[in-house]
Structure formats: C-alpha cells, structure tokens
PDB file of C-alpha atoms and ligand atoms in Angstrom:
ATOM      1  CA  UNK A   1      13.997 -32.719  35.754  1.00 40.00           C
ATOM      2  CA  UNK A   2      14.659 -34.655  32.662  1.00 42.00           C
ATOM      3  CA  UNK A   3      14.183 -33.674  29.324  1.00 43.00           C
ATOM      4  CA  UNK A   4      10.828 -35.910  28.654  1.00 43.00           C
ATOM      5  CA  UNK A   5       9.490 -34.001  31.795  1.00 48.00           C
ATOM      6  CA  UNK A   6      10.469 -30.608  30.427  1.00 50.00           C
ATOM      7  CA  UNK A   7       8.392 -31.595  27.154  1.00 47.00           C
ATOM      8  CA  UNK A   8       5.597 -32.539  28.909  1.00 60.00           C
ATOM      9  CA  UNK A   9       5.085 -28.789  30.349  1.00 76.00           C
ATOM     10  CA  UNK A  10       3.775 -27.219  27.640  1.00 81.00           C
ATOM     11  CA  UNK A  11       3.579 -23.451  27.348  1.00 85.00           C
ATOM     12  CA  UNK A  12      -0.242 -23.186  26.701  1.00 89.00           C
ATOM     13  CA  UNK A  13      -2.265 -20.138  26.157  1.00 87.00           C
ATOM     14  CA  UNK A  14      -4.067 -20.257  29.637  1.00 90.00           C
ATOM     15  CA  UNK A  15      -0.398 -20.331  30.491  1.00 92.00           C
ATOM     16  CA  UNK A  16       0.470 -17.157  29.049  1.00 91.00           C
ATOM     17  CA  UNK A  17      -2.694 -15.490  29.926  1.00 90.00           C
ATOM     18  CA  UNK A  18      -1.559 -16.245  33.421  1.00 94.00           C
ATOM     19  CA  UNK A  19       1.795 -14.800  33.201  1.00 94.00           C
ATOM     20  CA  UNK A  20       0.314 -11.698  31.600  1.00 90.00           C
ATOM     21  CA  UNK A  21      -2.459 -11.136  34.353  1.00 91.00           C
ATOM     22  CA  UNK A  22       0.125 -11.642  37.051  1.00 92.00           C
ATOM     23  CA  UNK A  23       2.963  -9.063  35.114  1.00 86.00           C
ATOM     24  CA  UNK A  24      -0.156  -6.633  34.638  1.00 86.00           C
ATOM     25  CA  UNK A  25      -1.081  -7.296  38.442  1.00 86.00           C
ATOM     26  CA  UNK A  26       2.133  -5.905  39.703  1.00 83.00           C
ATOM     27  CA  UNK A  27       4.304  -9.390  40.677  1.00 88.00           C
ATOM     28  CA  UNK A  28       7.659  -9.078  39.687  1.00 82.00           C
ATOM     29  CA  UNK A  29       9.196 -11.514  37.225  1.00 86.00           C
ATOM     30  CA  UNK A  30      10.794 -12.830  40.350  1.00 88.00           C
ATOM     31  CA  UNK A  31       7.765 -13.616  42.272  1.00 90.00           C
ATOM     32  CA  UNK A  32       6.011 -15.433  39.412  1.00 92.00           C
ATOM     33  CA  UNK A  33       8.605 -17.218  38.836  1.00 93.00           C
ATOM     34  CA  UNK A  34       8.749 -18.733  42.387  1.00 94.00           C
ATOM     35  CA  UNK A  35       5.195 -19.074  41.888  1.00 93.00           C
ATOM     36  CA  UNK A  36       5.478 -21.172  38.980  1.00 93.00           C
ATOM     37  CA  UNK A  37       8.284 -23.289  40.608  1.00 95.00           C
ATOM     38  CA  UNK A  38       6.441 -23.799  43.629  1.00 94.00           C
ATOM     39  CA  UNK A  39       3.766 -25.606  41.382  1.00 91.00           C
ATOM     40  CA  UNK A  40       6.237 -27.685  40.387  1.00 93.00           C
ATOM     41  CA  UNK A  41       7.662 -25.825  36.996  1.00 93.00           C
ATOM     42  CA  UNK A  42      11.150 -26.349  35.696  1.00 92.00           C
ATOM     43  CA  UNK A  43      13.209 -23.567  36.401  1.00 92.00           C
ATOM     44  CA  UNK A  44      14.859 -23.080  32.542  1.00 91.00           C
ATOM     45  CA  UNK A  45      11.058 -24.080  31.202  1.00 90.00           C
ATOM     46  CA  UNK A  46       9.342 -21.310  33.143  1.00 92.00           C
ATOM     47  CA  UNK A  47      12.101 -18.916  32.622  1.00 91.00           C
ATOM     48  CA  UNK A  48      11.894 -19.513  28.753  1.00 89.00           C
ATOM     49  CA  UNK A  49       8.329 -19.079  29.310  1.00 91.00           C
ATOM     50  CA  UNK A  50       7.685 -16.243  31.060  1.00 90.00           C
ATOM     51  CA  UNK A  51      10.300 -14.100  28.522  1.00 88.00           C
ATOM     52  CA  UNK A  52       8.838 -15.493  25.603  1.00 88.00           C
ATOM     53  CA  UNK A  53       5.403 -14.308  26.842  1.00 91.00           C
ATOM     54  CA  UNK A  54       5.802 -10.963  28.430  1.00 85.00           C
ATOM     55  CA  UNK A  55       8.100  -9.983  25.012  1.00 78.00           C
ATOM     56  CA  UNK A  56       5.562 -10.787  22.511  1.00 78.00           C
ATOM     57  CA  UNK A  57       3.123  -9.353  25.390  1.00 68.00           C
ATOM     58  CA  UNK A  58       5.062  -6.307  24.948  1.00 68.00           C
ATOM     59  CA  UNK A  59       5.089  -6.231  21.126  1.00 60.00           C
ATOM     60  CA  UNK A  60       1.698  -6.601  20.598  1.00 71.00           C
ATOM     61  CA  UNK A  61       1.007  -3.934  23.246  1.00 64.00           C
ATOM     62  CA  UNK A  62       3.752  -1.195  20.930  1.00 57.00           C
ATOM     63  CA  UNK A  63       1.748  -2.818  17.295  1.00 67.00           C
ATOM     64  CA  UNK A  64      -1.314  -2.065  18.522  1.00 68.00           C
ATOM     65  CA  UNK A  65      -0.541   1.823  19.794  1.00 66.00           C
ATOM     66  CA  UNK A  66       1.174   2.185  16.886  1.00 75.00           C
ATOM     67  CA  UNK A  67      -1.236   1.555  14.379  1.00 83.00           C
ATOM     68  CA  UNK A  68      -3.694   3.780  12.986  1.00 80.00           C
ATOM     69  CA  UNK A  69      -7.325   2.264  12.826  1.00 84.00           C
ATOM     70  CA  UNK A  70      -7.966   0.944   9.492  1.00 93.00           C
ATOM     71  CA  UNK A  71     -10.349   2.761   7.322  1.00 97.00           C
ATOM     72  CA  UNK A  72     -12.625   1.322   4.373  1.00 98.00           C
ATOM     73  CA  UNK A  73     -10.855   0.878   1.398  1.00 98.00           C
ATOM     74  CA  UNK A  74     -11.729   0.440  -2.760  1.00 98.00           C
ATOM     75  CA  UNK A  75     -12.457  -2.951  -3.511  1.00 98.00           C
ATOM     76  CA  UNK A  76     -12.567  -4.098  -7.109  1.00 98.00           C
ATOM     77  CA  UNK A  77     -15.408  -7.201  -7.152  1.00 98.00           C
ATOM     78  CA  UNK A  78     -13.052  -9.892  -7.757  1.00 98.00           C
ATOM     79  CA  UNK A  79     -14.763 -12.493  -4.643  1.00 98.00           C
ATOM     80  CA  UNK A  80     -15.757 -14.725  -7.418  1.00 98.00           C
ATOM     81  CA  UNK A  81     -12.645 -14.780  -9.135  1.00 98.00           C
ATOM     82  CA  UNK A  82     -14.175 -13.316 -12.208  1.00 98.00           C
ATOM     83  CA  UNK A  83     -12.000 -13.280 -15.604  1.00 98.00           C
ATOM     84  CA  UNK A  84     -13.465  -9.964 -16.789  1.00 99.00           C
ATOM     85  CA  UNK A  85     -14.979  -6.800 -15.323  1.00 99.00           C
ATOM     86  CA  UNK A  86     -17.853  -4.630 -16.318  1.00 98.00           C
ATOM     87  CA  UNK A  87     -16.566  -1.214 -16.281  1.00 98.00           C
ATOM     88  CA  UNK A  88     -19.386   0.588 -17.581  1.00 98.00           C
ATOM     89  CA  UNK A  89     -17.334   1.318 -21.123  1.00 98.00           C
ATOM     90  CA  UNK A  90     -15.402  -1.532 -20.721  1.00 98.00           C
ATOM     91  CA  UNK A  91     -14.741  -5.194 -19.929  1.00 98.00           C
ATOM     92  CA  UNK A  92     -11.477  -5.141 -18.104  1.00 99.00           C
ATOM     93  CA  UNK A  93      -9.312  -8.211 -17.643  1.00 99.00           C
ATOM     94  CA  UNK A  94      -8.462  -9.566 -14.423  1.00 99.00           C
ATOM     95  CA  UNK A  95      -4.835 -10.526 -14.457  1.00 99.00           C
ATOM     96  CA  UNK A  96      -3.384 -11.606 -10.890  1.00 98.00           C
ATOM     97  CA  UNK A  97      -4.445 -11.032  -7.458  1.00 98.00           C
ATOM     98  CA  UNK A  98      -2.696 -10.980  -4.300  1.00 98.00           C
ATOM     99  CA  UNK A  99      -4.190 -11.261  -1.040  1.00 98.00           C
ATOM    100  CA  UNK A 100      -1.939  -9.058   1.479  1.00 97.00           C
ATOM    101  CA  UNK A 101      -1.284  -6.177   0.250  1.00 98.00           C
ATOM    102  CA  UNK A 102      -4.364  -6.441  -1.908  1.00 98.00           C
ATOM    103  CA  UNK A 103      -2.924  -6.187  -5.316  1.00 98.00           C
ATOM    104  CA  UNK A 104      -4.996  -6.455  -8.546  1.00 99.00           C
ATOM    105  CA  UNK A 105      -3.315  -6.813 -12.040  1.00 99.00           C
ATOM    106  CA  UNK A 106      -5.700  -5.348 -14.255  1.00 99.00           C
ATOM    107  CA  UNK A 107      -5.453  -5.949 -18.406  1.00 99.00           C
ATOM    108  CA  UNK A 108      -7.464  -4.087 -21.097  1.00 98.00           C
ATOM    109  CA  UNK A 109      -8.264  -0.738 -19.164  1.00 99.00           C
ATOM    110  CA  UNK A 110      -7.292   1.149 -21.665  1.00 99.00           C
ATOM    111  CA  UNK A 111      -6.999   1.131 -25.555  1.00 98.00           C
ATOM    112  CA  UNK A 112      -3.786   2.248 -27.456  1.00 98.00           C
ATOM    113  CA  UNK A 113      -5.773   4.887 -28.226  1.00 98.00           C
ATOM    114  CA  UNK A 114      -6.341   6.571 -25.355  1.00 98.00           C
ATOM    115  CA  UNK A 115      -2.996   5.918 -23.928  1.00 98.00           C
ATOM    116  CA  UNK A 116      -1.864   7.651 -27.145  1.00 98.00           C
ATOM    117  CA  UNK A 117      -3.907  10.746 -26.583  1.00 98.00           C
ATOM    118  CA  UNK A 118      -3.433  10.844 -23.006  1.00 98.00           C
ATOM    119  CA  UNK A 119       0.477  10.894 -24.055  1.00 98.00           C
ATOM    120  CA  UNK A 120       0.053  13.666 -26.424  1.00 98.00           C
ATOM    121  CA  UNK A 121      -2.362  16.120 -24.334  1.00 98.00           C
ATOM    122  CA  UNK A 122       0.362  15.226 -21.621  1.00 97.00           C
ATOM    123  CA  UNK A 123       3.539  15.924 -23.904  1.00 96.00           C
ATOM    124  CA  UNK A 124       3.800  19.422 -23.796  1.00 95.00           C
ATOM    125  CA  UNK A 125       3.179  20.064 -20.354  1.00 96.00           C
ATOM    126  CA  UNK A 126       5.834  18.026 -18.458  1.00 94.00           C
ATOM    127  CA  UNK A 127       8.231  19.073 -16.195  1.00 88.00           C
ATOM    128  CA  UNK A 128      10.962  17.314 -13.932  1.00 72.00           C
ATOM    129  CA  UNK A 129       8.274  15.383 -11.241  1.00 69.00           C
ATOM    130  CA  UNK A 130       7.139  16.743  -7.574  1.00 65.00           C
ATOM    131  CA  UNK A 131       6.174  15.805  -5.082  1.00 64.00           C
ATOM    132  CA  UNK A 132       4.113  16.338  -1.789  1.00 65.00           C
ATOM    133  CA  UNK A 133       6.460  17.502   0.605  1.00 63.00           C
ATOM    134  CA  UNK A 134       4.871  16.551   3.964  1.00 66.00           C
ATOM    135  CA  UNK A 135       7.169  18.377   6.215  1.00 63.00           C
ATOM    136  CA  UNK A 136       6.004  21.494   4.908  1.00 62.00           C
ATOM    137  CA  UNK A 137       2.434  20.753   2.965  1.00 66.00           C
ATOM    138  CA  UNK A 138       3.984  21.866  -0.432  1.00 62.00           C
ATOM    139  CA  UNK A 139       5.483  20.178  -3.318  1.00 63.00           C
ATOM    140  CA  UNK A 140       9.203  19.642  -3.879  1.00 56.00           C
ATOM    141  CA  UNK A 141      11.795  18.226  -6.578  1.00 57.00           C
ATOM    142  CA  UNK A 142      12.649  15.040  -5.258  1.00 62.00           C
ATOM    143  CA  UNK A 143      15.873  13.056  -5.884  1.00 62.00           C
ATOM    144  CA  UNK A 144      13.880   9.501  -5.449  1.00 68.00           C
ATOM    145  CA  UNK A 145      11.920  10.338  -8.438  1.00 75.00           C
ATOM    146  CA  UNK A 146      13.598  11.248 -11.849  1.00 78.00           C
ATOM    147  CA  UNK A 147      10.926  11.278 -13.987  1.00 85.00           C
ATOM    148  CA  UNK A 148       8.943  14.179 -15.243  1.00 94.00           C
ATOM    149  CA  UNK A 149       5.326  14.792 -15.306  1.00 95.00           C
ATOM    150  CA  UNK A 150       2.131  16.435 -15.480  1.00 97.00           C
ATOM    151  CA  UNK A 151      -1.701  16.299 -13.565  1.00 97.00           C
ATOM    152  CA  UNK A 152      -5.065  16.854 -15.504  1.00 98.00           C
ATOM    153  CA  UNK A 153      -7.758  18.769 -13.887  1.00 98.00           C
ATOM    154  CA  UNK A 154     -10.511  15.660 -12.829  1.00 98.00           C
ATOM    155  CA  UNK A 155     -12.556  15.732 -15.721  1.00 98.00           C
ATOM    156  CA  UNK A 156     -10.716  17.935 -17.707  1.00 98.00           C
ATOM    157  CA  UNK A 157     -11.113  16.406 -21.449  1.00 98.00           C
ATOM    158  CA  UNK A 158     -13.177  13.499 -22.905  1.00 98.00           C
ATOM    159  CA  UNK A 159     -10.851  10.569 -22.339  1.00 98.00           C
ATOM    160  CA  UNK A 160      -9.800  11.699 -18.924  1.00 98.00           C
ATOM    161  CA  UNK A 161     -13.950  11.802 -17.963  1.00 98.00           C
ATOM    162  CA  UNK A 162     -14.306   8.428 -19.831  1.00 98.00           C
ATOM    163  CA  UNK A 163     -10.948   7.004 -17.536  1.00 99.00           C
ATOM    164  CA  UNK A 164     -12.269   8.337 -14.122  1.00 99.00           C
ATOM    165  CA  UNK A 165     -15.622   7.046 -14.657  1.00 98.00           C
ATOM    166  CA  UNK A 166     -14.510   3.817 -15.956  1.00 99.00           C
ATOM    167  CA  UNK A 167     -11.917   3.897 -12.841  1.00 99.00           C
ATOM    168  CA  UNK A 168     -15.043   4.462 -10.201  1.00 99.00           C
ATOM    169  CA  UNK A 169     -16.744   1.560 -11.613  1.00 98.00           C
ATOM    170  CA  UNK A 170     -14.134  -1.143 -11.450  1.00 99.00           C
ATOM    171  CA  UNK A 171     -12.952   0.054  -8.070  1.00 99.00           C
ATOM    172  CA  UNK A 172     -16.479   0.548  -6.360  1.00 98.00           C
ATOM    173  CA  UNK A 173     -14.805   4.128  -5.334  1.00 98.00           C
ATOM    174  CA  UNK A 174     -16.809   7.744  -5.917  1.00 98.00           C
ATOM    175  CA  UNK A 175     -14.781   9.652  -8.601  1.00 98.00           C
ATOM    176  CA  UNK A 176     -15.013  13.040  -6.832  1.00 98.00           C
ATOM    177  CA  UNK A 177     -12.719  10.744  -4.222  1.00 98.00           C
ATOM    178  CA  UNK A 178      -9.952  10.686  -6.722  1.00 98.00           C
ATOM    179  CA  UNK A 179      -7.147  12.969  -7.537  1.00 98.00           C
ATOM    180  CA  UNK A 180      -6.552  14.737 -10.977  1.00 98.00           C
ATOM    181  CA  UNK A 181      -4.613  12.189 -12.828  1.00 98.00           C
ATOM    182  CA  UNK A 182      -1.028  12.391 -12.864  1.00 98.00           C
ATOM    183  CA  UNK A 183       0.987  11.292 -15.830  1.00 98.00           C
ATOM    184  CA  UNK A 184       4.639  10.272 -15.615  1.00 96.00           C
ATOM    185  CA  UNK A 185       7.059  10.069 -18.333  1.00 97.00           C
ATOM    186  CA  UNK A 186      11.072   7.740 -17.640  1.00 96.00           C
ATOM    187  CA  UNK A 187      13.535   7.527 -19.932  1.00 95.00           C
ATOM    188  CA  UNK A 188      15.852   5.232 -19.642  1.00 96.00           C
ATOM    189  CA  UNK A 189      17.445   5.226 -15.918  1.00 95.00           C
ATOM    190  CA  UNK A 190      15.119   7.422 -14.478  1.00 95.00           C
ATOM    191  CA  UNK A 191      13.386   5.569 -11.560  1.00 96.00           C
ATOM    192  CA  UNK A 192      10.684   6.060  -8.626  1.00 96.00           C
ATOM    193  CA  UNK A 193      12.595   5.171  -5.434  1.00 96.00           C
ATOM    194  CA  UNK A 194      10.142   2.650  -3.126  1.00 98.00           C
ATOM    195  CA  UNK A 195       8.055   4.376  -1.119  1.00 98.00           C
ATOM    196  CA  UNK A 196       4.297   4.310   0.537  1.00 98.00           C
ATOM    197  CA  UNK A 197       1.514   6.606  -1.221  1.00 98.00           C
ATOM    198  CA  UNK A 198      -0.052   7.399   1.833  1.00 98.00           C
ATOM    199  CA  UNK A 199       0.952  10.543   3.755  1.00 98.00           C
ATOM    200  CA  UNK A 200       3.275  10.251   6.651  1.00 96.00           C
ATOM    201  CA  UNK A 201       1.236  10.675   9.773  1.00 94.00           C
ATOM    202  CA  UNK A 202       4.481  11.567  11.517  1.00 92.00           C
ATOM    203  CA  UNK A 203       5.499  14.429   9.319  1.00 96.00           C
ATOM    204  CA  UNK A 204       4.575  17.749   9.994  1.00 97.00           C
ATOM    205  CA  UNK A 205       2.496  18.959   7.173  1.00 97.00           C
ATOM    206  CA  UNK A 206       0.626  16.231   6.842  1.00 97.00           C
ATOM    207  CA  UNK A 207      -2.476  17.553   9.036  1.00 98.00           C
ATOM    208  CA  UNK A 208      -2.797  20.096   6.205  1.00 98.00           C
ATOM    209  CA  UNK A 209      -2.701  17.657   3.532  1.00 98.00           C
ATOM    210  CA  UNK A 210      -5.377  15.575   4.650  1.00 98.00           C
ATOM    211  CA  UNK A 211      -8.005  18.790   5.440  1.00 98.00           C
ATOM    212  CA  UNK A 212      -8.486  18.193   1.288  1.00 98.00           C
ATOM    213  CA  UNK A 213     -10.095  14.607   0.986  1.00 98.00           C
ATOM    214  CA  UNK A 214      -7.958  12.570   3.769  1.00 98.00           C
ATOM    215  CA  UNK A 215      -5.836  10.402   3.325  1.00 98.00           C
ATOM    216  CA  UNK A 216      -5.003   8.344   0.331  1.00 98.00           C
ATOM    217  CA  UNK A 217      -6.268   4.567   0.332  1.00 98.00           C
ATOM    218  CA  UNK A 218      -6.002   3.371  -2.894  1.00 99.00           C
ATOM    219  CA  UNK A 219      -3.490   3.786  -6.034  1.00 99.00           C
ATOM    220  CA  UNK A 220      -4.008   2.031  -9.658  1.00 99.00           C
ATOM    221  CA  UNK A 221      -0.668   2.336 -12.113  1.00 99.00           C
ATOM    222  CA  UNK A 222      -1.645   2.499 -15.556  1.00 99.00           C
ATOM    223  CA  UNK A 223       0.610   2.137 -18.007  1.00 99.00           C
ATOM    224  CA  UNK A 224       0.285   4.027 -20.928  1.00 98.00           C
ATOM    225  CA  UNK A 225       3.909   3.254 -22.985  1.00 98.00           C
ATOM    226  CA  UNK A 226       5.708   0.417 -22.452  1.00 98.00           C
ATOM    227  CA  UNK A 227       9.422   0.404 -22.304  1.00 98.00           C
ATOM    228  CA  UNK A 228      11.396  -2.654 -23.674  1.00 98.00           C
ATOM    229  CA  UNK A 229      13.227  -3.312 -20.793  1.00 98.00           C
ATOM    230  CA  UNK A 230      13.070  -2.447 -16.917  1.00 98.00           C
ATOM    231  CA  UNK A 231      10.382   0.233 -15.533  1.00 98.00           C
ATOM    232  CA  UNK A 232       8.603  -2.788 -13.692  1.00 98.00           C
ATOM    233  CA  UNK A 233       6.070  -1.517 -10.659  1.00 98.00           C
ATOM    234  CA  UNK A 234       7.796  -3.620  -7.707  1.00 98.00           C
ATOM    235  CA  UNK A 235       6.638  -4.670  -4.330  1.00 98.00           C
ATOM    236  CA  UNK A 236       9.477  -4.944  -2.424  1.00 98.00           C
ATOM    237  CA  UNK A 237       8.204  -6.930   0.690  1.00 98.00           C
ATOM    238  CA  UNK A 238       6.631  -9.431  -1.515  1.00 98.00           C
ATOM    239  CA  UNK A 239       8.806  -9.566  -3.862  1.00 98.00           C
ATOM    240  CA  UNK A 240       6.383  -8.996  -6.990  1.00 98.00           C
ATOM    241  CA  UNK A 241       7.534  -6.943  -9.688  1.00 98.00           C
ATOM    242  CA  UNK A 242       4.560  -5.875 -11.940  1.00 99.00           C
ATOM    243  CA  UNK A 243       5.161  -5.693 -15.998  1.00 98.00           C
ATOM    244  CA  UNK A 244       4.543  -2.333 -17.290  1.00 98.00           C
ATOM    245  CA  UNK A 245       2.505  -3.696 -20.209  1.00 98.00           C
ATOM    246  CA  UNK A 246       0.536  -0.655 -22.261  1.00 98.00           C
ATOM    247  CA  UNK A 247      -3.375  -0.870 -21.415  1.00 99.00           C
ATOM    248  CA  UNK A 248      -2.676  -2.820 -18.281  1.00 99.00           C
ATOM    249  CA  UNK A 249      -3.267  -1.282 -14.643  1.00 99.00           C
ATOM    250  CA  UNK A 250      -1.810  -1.801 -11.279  1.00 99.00           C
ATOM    251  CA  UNK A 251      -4.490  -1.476  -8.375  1.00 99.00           C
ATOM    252  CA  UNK A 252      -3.408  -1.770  -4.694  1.00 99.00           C
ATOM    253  CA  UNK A 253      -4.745  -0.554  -1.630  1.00 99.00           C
ATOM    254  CA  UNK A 254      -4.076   0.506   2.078  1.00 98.00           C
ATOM    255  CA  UNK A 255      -6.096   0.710   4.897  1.00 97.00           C
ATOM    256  CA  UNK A 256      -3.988   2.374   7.283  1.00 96.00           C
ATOM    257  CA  UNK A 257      -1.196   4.595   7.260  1.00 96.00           C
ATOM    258  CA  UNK A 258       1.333   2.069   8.263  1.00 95.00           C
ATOM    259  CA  UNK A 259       4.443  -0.207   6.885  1.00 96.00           C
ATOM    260  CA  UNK A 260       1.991  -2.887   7.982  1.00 93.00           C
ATOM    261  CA  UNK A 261      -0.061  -2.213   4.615  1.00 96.00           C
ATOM    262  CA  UNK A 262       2.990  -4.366   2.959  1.00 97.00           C
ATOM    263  CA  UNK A 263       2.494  -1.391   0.164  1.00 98.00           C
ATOM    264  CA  UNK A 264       6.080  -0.385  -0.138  1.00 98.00           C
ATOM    265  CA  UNK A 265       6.264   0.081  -4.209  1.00 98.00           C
ATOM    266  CA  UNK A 266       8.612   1.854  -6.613  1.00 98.00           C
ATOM    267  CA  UNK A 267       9.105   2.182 -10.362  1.00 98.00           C
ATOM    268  CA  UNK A 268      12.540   0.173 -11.342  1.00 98.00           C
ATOM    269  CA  UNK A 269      14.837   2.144 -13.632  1.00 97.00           C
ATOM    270  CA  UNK A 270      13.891   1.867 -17.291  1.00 97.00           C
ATOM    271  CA  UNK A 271      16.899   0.167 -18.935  1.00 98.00           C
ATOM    272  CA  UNK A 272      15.646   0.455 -22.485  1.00 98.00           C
ATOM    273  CA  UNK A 273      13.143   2.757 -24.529  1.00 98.00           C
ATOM    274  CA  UNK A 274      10.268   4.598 -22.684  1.00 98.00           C
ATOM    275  CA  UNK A 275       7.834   4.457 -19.933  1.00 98.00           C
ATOM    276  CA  UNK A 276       4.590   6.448 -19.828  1.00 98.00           C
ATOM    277  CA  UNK A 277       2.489   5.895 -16.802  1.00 98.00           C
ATOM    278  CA  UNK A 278      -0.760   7.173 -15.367  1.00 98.00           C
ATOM    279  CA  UNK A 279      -1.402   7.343 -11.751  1.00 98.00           C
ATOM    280  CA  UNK A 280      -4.879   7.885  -9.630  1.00 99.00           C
ATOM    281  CA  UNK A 281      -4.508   7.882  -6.258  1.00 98.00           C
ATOM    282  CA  UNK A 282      -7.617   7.482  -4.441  1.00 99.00           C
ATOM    283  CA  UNK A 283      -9.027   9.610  -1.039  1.00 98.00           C
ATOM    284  CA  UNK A 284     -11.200   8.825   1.966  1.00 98.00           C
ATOM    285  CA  UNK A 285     -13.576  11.741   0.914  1.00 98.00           C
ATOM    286  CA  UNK A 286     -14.216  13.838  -1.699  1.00 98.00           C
ATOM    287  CA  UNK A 287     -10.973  15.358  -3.152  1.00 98.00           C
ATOM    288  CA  UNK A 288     -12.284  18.598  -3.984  1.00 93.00           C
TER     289      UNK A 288
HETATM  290  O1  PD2 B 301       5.975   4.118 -12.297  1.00 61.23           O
HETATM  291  C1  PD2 B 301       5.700   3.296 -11.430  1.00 61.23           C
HETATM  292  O2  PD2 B 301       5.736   2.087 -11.667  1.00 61.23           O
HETATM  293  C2  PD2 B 301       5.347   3.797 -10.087  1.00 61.23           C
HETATM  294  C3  PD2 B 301       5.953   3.226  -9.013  1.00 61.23           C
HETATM  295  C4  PD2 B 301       5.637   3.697  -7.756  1.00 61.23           C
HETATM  296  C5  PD2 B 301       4.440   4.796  -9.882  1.00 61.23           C
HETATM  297  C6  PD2 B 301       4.158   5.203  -8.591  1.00 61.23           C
HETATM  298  N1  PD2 B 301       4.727   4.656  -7.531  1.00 61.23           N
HETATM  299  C7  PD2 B 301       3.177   6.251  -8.293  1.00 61.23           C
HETATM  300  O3  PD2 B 301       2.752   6.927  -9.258  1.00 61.23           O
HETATM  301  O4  PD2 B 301       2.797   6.402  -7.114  1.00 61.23           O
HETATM  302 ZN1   ZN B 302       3.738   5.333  -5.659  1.00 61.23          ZN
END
C-alpha cells in the first residue's frame, strides 16, 4: 500500500474505541489485528495503531487508579480579574494568577507593621524548623529545611486574629480550617528543599495525621522580611519563581494528594540578608 493510502487511514476515535472494546473483550492483539487487515488495514498502520491505543488505554487506566478524588478547595474571587480584594480589614492587591496549579500572587496583605510585630513576638521563640514526619505521625529535624521557626496558637494575639480573619475572607476558607501560623526565619543559605504540602497518602502515619482536620488543600506564603537576594518561593514544574517581597503573599492550592496538583514548591537559598516568612496551611475540616 502506498504511502498516500496509508494517510488516508486515519486513526479515529471510533477507531480506538474499537480496539479498546475488542482488547477488553478478550481478542488477542493477534486476532484484532487480522481483523483489521481483513478489512483491508495496512499492516504497519494498524500495528502503529493498535500500540498507540491500548498504551495510552493502559495509562489512563494506572492515572485514574492512582489518583485520589479531588476535594473542594479555597478559592480567592479572582473570576473577574479584579485588581483589588475586600478583605474585611483590607484591600489586598491582586498580583499574578496562574491557572494550573492555581497560583495567586497576592500584594498588600500585610503592613510593615504587622510583619514587624509578627517578627518580634516570633524572635524569641525559634528553633532549628520541623517537620511532620509522616512515617511515624510526629515531627522531625529535617535536612531539606534549614531554617528555624516557630507556630502561634490560632488566635493567639491581636495581629495573628486580625491575619486569620483577614486570611478567611480573601480565600473564601473557614478560619477554624486553618493551622496555627507558622513563622520561618533563613539566613543566608538556608533553604526549603521542593516538596508538596499535602501529606503523603503512601506514608504510614499519615492516617493519623489527617484524623485532626484532613488533609491540607491550600497554602498562602507570606512574606514578612525580605532578603536582598535569593529566598524566591519556586514552582519547579512551571518554572515560576515567586519574589519574596515584604507584605506580599503566595496562595496556591491542591485538590488532591497527587504530583498531578503541579504544586511542587520550595524556598531557594537566601544569598543575601534575611528572609522572614509566614505560612498558613489550610485543612478540609476544622483543624481543631
Ligand atoms: O519559604 C518559602 O518560600 C517556602 C517554600 C516552600 C515555604 C514553604 N514551602 C512552606 O512554608 O510550606
Ligand atoms: Zn511548602
């Protein structure tokens, strides 16, 4: 058959379908194949097209056992492309958005002031960062992470209550859903290794983990001291990096449990001066 011919014989869905229902049907490749030759298929055209079919066939089948069902996530109310958001206290910027993963940039959520005060309650109270250890359920020292830090109580002084609140109106996500807030101090070289905020579903202790609130769907980065160089949020599989500008926020969040969520994320080394962050990280249910 000559090439023109083979061009002609398009591998069309009802094609595929076919190959599928007759794989799933119990023909061997062998069989179909004769089948499709006896209606007058060229061999290398219906070989090409039954492997392409029954592999992608196959890979769908793995993606889809694979993956956990999503779950609802926050959702700032950026449809309309709005400039500015009403967070009760606050009109917070909208910087940049990006589709898959949803990312939000978010400018003006907090003043210097309250990233100064947050820094100072926070001061005295670091130590050398943990965290969740999911084989176990417990917290651990962990070598991805050289920062140090600290977690308020929810609620537990006047500009943490003003934050949260201010946090559960420009994510449309309860505040008894969030964590305490965690606050992270890098000097320069200390990093946060990518990695995914959710909890492992694999890993052993996670069951126990998730009895308190579920799991995590949503994260916002706010940056509370800006070094002068390096300590950038980054998004690995979409190649973002994220400034760590004082007052500004990153938002992003994940409705499964999966590498599908594109929500791979670390904190770059610092290369010069200081970088103060605070993180929420947002659960299914009440975090209580
Ligand atoms: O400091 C950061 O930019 C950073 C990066 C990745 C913070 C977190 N993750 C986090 O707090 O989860
Ligand atoms: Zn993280």
């Amino acid at each position: 058959m000559n090439s023109k011919v083979k061009q002609s014989q398009a591998i069309t869905p009802e094609l595929r379908k076919w190959i599928v229902d007759q794989a799933q049907a119990g023909f061997t490749a062998d069989v179909v194949l004769k089948s499709m030759l006896a209606s007058g298929w060229d061999e290398d055209v219906a070989v090409d097209a039954m492997e392409t079919t029954l592999k992608a066939h196959l890979e769908e089948q793995a993606v889809k056992k694979g993956l956990p069902d999503p779950v609802p996530v926050p959702r700032p109310a950026i449809d309309q492309s709005p400039l500015y958001l009403d967070a009760g206290d606050r009109q917070v910027h909208v910087l940049q958005v990006v589709a898959n993963p949803p990312i939000v940039v978010f400018g003006n959520v907090l003043s210097d002031e309250e990233c100064d005060t947050l820094i100072a309650a926070a001061r005295p109270r670091l130590a050398r960062s943990l965290t969740v250890e999911t084989k176990t359920g417990g917290e651990e020292i962990n070598g991805d992470r050289t920062s140090s830090g600290m977690f308020f109580q929810r609620g537990e002084n006047e500009v943490v209550k003003a934050l949260e609140a201010r946090l559960a109106r420009l994510l449309n996500w309860p505040e008894e859903n969030g964590e305490g807030l965690q606050i992270l101090h890098y000097h320069p070289g200390a990093e946060y290794k990518p990695h995914y905020d959710y909890f492992d579903p694999n890993e052993p202790g996670t069951p126990t983990i998730l009895k308190r609130g579920g799991q995590r769907v949503g994260t916002i980065v706010m940056y509370l001291g800006e070094p002068a160089k390096g300590g950038g949020t980054t998004f690995p599989d979409i190649h973002l990096e994220v400034a760590p500008k004082r007052g500004n926020a990153v938002f992003f969040s994940y409705d499964r449990a999966h590498p599908s969520t594109k929500t791979l994320h670390g904190g770059a080394p610092v290369i010069e001066g200081e970088k103060w962050i605070a993180t929420k990280w947002l659960r299914e249910r009440r975090f209580e």
